[in-house]
Coordinates of C-alpha atoms and ligand atoms in Angstrom, one line a residue:
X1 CA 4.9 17.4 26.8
X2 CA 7.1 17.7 23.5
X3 CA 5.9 18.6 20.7
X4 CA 6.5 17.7 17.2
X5 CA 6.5 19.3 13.8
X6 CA 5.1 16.2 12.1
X7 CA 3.8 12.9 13.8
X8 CA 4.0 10.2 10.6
X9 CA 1.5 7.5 11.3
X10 CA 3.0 4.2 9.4
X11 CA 6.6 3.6 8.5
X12 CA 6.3 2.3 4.9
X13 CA 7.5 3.6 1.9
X14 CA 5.7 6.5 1.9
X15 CA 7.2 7.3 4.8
X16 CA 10.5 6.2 5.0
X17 CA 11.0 8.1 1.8
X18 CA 9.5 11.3 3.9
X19 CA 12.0 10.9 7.0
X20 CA 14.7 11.0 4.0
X21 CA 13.3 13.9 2.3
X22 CA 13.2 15.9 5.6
X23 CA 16.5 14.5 6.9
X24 CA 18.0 16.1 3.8
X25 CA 16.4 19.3 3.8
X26 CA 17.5 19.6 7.5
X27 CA 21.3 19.4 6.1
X28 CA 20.0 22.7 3.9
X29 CA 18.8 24.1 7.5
X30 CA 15.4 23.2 7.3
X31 CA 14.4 21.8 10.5
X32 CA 11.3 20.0 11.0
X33 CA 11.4 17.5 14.1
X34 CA 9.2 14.5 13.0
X35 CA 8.4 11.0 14.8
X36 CA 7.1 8.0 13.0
X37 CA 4.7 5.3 14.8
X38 CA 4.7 2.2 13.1
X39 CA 2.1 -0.5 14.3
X40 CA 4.4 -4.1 13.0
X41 CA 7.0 -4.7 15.4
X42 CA 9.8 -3.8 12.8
X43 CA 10.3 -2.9 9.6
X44 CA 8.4 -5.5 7.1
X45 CA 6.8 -4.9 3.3
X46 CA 4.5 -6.9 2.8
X47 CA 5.6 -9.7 4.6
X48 CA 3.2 -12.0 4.4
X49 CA 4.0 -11.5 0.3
X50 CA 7.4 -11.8 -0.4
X51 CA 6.9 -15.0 -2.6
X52 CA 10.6 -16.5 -3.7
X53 CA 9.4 -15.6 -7.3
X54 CA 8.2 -12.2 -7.1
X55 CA 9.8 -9.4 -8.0
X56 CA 8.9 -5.3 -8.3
X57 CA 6.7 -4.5 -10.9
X58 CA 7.9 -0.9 -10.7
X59 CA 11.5 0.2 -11.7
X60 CA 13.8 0.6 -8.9
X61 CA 14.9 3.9 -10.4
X62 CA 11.6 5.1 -8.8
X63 CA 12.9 3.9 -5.1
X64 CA 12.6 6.3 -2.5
X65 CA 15.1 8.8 -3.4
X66 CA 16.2 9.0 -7.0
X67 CA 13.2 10.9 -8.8
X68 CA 13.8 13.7 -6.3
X69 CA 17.6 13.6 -5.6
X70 CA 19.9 11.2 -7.9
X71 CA 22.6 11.9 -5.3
X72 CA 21.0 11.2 -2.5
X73 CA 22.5 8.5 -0.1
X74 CA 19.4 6.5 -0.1
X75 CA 19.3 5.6 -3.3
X76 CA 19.0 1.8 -4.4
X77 CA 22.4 2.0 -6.3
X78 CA 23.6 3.4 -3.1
X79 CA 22.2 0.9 -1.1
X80 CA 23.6 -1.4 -3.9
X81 CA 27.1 -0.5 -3.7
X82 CA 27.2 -0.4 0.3
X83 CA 26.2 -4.2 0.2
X84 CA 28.8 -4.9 -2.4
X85 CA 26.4 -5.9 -5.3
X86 CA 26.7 -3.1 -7.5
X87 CA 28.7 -4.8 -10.7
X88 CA 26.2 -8.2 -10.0
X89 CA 23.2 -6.0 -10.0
X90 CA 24.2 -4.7 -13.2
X91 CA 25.0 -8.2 -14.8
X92 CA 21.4 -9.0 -14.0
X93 CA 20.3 -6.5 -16.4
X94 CA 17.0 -6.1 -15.1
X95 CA 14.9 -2.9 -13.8
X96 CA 12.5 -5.5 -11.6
X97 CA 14.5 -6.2 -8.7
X98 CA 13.3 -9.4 -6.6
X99 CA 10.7 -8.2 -3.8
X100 CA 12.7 -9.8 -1.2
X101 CA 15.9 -7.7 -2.5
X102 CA 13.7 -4.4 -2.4
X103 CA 12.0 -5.7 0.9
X104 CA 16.1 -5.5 2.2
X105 CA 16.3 -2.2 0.7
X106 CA 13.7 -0.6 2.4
X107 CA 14.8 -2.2 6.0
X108 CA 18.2 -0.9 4.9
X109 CA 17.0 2.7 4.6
X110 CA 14.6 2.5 7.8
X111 CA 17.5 1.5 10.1
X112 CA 18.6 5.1 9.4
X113 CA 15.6 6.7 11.4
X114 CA 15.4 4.0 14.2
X115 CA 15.5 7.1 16.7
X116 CA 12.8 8.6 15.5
X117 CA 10.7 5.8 14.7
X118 CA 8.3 3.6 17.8
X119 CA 7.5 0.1 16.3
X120 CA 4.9 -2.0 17.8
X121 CA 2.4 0.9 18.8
X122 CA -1.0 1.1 17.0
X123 CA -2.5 4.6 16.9
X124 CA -5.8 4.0 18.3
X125 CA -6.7 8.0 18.3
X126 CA -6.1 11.9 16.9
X127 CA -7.5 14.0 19.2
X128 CA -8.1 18.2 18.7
X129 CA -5.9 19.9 21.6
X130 CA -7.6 23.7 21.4
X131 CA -6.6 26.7 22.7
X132 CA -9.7 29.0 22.6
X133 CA -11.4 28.4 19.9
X134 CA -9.0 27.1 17.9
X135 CA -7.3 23.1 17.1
X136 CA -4.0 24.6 17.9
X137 CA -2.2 21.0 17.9
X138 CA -3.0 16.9 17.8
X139 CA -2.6 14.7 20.1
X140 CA -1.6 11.0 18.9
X141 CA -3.0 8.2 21.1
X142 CA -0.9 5.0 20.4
X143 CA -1.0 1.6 21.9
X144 CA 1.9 -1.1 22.4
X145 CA 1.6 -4.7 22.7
X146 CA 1.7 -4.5 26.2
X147 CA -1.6 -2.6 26.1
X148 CA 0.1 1.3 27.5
X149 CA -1.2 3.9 25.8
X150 CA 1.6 6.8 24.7
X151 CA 0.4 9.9 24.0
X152 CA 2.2 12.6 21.9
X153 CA 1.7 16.1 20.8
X154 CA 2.0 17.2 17.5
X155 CA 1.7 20.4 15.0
X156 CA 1.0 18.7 11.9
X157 CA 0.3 15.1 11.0
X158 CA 1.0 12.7 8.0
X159 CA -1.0 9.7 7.4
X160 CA 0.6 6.6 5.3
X161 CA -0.8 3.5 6.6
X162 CA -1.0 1.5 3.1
X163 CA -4.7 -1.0 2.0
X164 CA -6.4 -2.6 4.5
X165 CA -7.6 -6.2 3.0
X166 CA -10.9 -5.7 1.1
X167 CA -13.1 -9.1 2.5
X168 CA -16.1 -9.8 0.1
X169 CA -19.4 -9.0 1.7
X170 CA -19.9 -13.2 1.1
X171 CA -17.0 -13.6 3.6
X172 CA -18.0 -11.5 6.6
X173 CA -19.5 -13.8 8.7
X174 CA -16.7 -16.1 8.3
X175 CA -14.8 -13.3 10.0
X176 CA -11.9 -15.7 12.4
X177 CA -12.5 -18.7 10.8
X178 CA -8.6 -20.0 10.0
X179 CA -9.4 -21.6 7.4
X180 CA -10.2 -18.2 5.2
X181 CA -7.6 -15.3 4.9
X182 CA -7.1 -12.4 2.3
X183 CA -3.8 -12.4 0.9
X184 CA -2.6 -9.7 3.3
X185 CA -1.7 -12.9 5.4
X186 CA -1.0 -15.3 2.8
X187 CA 2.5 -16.7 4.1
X188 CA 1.9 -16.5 7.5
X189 CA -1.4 -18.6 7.2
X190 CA -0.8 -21.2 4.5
X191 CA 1.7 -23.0 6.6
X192 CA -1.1 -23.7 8.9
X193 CA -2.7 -25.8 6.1
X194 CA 0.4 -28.8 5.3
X195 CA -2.1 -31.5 4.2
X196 CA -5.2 -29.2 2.3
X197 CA -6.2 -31.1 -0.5
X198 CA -8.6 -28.4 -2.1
X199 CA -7.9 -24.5 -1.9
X200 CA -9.7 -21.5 -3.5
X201 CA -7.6 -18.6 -4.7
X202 CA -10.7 -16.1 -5.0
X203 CA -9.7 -12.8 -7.2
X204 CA -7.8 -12.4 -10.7
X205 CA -4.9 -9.9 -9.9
X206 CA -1.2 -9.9 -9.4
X207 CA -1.3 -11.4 -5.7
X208 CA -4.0 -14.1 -6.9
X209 CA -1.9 -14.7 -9.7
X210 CA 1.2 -14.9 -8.0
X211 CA -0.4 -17.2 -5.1
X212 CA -1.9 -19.6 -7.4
X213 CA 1.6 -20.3 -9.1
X214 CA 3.4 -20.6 -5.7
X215 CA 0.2 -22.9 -4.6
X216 CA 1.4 -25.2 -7.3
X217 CA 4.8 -25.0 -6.5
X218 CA 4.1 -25.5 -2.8
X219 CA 2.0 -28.8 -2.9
X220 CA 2.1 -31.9 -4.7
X221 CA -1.3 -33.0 -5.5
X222 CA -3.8 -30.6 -4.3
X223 CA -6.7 -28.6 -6.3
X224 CA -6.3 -25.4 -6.4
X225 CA -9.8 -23.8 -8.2
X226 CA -8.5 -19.9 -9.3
X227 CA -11.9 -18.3 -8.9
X228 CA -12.7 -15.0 -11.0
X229 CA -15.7 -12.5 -11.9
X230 CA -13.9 -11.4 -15.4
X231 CA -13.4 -13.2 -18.6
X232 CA -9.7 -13.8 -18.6
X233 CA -6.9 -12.4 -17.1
X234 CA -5.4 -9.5 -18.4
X235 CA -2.0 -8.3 -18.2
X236 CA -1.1 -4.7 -16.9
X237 CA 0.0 -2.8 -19.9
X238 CA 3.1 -1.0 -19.3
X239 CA 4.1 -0.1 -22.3
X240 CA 6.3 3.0 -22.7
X241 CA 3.5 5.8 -23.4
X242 CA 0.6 4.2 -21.1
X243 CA 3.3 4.3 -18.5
X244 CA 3.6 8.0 -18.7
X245 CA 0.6 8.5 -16.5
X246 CA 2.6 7.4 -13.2
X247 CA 5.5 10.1 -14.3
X248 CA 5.7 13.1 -11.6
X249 CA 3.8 15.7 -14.2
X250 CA 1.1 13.9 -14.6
X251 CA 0.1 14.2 -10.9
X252 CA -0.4 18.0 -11.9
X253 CA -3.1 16.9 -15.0
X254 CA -5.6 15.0 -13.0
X255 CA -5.4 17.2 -10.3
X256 CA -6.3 20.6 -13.0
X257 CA -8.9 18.4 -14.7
X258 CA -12.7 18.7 -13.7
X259 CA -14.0 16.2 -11.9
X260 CA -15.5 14.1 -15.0
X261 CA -12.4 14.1 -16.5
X262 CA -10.5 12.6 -13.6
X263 CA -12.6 9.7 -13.6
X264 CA -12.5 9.1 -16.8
X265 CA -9.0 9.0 -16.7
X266 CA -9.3 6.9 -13.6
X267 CA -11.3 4.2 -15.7
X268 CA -9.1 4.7 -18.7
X269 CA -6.1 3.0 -17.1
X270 CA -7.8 1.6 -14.5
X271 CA -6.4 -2.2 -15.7
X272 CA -2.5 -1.0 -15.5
X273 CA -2.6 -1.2 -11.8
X274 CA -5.7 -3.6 -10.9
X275 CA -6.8 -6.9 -11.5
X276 CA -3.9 -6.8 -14.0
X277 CA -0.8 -9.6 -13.3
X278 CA 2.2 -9.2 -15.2
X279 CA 2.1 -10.9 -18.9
X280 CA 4.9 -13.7 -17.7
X281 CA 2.9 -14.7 -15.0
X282 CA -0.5 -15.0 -16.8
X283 CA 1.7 -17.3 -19.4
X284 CA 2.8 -19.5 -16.8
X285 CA -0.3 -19.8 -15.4
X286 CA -1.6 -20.5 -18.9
X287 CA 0.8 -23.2 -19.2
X288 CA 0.3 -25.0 -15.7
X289 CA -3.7 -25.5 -17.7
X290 CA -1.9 -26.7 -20.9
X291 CA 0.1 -29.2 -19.5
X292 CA -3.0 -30.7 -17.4
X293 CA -4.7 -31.0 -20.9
X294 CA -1.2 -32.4 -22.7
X295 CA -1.4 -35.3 -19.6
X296 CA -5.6 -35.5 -19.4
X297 CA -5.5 -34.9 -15.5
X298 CA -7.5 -32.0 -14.2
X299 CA -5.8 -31.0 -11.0
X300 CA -6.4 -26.8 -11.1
X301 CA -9.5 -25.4 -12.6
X302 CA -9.7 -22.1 -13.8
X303 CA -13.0 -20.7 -12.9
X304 CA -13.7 -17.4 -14.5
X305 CA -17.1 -15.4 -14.7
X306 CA -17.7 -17.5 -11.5
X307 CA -19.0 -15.4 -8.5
X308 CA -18.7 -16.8 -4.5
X309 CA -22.6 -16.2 -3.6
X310 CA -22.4 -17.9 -0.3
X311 CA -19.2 -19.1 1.7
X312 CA -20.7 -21.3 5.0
X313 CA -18.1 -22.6 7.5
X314 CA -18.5 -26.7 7.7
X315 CA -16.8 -29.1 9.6
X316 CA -14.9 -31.0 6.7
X317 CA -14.5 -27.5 4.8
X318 CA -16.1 -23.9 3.6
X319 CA -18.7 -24.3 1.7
X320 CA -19.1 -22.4 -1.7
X321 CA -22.4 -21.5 -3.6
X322 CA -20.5 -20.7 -6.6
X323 CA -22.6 -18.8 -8.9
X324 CA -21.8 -19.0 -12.8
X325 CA -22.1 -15.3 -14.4
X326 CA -22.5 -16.8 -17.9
X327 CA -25.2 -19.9 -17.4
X328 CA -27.0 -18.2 -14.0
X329 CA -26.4 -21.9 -12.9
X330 CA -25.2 -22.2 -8.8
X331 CA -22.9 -24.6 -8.2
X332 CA -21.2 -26.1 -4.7
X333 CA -17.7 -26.7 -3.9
X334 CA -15.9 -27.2 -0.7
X335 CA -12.2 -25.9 0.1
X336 CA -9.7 -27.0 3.1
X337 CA -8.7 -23.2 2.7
X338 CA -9.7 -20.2 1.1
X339 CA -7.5 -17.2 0.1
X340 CA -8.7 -14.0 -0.6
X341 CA -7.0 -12.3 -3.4
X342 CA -9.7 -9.7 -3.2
X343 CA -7.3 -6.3 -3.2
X344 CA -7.2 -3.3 -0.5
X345 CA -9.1 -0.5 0.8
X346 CA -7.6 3.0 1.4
X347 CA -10.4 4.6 3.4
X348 CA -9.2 3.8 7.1
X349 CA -7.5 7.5 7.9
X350 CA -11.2 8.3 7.8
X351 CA -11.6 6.1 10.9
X352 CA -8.7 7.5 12.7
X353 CA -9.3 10.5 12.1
X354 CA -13.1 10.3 13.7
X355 CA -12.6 12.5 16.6
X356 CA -11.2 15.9 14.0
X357 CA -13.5 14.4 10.5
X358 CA -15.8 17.6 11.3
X359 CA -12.9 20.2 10.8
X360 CA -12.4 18.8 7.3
X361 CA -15.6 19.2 5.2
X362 CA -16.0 16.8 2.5
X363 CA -12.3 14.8 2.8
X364 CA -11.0 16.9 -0.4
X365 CA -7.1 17.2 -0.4
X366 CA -5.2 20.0 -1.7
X367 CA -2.1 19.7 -4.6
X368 CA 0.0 19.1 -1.5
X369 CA -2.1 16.0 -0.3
X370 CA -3.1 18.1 2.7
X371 CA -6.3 17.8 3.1
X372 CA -8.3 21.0 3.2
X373 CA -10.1 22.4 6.7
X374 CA -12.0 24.7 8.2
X375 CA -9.8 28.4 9.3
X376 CA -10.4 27.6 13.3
X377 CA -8.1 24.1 12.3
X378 CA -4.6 24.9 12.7
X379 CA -2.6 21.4 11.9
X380 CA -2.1 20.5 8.5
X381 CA -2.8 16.6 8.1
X382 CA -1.4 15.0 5.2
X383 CA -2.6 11.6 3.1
X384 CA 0.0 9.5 1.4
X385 CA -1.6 6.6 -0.6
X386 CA -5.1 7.6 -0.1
X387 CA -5.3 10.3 -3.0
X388 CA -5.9 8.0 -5.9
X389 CA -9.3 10.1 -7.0
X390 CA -7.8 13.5 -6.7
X391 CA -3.7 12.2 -7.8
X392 CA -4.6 9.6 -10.3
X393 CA -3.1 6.2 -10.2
X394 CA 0.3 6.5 -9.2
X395 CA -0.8 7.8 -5.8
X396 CA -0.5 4.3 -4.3
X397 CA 2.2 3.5 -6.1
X398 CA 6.6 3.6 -5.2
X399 CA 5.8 5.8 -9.0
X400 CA 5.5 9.1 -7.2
X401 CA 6.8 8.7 -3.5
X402 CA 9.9 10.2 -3.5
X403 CA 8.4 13.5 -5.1
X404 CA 5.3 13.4 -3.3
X405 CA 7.2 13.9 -0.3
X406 CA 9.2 16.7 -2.2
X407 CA 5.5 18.2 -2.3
X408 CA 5.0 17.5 1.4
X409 CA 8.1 18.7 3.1
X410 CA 7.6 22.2 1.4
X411 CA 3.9 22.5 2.3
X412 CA 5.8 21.5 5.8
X413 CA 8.4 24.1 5.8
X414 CA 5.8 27.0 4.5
X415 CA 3.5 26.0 7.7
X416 CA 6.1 26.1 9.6
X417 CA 7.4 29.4 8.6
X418 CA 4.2 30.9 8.7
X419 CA 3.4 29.7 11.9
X420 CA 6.6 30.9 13.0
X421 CA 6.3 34.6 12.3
X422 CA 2.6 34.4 13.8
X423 CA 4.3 33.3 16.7
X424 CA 6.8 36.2 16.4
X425 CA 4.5 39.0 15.4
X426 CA 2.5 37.7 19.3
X427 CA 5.7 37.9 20.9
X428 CA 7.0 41.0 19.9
X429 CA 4.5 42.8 18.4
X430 CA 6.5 46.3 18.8
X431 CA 9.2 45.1 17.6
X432 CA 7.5 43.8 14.4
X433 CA 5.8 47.2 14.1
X434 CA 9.2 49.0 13.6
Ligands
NAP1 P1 -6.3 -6.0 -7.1 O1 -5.3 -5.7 -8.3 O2 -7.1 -4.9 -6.6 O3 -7.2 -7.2 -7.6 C1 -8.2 -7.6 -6.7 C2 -8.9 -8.8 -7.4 O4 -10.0 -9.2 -6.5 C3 -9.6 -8.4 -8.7 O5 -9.5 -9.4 -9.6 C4 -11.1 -8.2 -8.3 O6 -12.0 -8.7 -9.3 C5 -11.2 -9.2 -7.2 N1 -12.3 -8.9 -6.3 C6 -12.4 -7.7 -5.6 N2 -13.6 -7.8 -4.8 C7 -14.1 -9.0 -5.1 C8 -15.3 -9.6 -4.7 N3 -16.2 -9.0 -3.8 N4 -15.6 -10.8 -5.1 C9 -14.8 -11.4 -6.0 N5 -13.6 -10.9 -6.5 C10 -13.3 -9.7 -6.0 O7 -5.5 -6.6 -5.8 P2 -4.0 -7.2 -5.7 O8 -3.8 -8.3 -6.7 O9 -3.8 -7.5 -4.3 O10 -3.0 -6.0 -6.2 C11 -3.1 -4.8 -5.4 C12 -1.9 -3.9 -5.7 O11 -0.7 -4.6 -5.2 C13 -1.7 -3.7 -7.2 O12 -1.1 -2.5 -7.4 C14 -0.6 -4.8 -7.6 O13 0.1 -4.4 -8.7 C15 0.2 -4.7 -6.3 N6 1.0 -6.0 -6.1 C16 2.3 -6.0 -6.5 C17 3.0 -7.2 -6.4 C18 4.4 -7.2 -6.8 O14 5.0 -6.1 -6.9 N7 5.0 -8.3 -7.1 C19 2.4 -8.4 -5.8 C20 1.0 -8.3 -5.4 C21 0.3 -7.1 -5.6 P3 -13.0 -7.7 -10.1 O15 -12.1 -7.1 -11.2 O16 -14.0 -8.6 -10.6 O17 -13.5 -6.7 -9.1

């Protein structure tokens, strides 16, 4: 069987902008022969969000090439001026570009590594492959939508499979109920629901905020209840100094400082990436409330410090025990549909990685995002996105990508080399000696 430098599991951002960074470094005769296996059927960010309004809340200067190499051909100005909207770009005069634009972007730059790329296969598995006592390789398990398992060796292996939807412990047992799904899904399921006439948008972030403004938009007369733990909303602060901790450097100071420092630094800025919608949207939502109070009709209700305690599944509805954090008073409420706005978790390489979790300790990563293991484990096996507590914020973030895999690719090529004179040094050992 053939075997690869680096298996990429996921063909995202993180590693698109990879596949780029390598593709480059083989034209400066580094050659590392990688695959990608991406579970959607093609390329797709965030589909299910690309709302007609949104737009990037991240500069497209940090795209997947520029903060590494300006001139590289995958830059979004490049990608601008081969679609002929360079000069219209300009006159827009923004840094945000629309989702859906960046969303075309990305596709545009993944077409380039359609050879080395399977779509529509899960990995279901990494397994050790030893020889003697050592993990000499990995083999990738991977399943298509026809059920047929692939299988593919590899030396190294990069995980950069994005969030998986974080449900609320009140929502599990409404786990396949239709009527209830977290954002992740959000255009793909709320054209199931033409004629709801009351809707819950549960969390108080940039996809609840977003959702509740195109829920306006999208329906005539029906309630929708925004339903948060905090106060108020607050906006992410992105204001010029704050914003220094997603620059490149910064990656190097939480990963020097001790481990109290980091999470203080973690809590610090915590609110510029979470639970934190942009200003402009928190004012438009502010004014969709005004103007109910300008014409006396409550159609939305903004229900802060409000907790879901209990969600049942009813025939007319879901039922909410809504518990109020200020009075201690529970309250009920029943919703056509229910969207959970609830955010992501970035622990599921943990469950893929199952079989080989023993080789790595306690799950710490080196600067390089490899995480560390044990000497008998040969493979290095990289995390993009999942680094947040050793990183810092930017980790999950377009911020960092194009440097991070800067980082990765010469942790890549330094394997490589040294595996490569081990191999020599077995081959020819006299030859060596001399
Ligand atoms: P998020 O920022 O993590 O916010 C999740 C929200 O859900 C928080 O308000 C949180 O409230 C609430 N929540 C979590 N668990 C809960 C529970 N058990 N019960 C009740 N509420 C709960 O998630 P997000 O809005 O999906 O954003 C995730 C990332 O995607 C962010 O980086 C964001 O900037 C990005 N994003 C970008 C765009 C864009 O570029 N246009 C669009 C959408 C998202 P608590 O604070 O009370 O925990």
């Amino acid at each position: 069987m053939k075997i690869y430098d680096l298996i990429g599991i996921g063909f995202g951002p993180s590693n698109i902008a990879l596949a780029i960074t390598l593709e480059e470094q083989k034209q400066s005769g580094y050659g590392i022969e990688s695959f990608f296996i991406e579970k959607q059927p093609n390329f797709a960010w965030h589909a299910n969000m690309l709302l007609d309004n949104a737009h990037m809340q991240v500069s497209f200067l940090k795209d997947l090439a520029t903060m590494r190499n300006p001139s590289s051909h995958f830059t979004f100005i490049n990608y601008l001026h081969q679609k002929n909207r360079l000069q219209d770009f300009i006159n827009l005069k923004t840094f945000f570009p629309s989702r859906h634009e960046f969303n075309d972007y990305l596709t545009w730059a993944a077409s380039h590594f359609d050879h080395c790329c399977a779509y529509g296969e899960e990995v279901i598995e990494v397994l050790p492959e030893k020889r003697g006592d050592e993990v000499a390789l990995l083999r990738i398990r991977s399943r298509n939508r026809e059920q047929v398992v692939h299988e593919r060796l590899t030396r190294n292996l990069v995980i950069s499979i994005g969030g998986q939807p974080r449900i609320p412990e009140s929502f599990a047992p409404l786990k396949g109920d239709p009527r209830v799904f977290h954002s992740n899904n959000y255009l793909k399921e709320i054209k199931h629901h033409p004629h709801a006439k009351k809707i819950a948008v549960v969390g108080g972030g940039q996809s609840a905020a977003e959702i509740f403004m195109d829920l306006h938009h999208r329906y005539d007369k029906a309630q929708v209840d925004l339903i948060m733990r905090a106060r108020a909303i607050k906006p992410s602060d992105d204001s010029p100094f704050v914003n220094e901790i997603f620059n490149t450097d910064f990656t190097d100071y939480v990963f020097n400082s001790s481990d109290q420092q980091r999470t203080e630094i973690l809590n610090e800025f915590w609110h510029t990436n979470y639970a934190a919608p942009d200003l402009v949207l928190i004012e438009q939502i502010f004014n969709v409330f005004y103007r109910q109070k300008v014409a006396g009709i409550e159609r939305h209700r903004f229900l802060r410090r409000h907790e879901v305690k209990q969600a049942v599944s009813q025939n007319d509805g879901i039922q909410f025990v809504l518990h109020d954090l200020n009075t201690e008073q529970d309250r009920t409420a029943t919703y056509d549909a229910v969207v959970l706005a609830t955010g992501y978790n970035r622990d599921y390489h943990k469950l893929l990685l199952a079989p080989i979790l023993p080789y790595f300790g306690d799950m710490q990563v080196d600067r390089q995002y490899r995480l560390n293991s044990v000497a008998q484990f040969k493979p290095s096996v990289f995390l993009q996105g999942a680094c947040e507590s050793s990183h810092g914020l930017s980790d999950t973030l377009l911020s960092v990508t194009a440097v991070r895999t800067h980082e990765i690719a010469q942790a890549l090529i330094s394997a490589s080399n040294q595996t490569t004179s081990a191999q020599l040094k077995r081959a020819m050992p006299s030859a060596l000696a001399y």
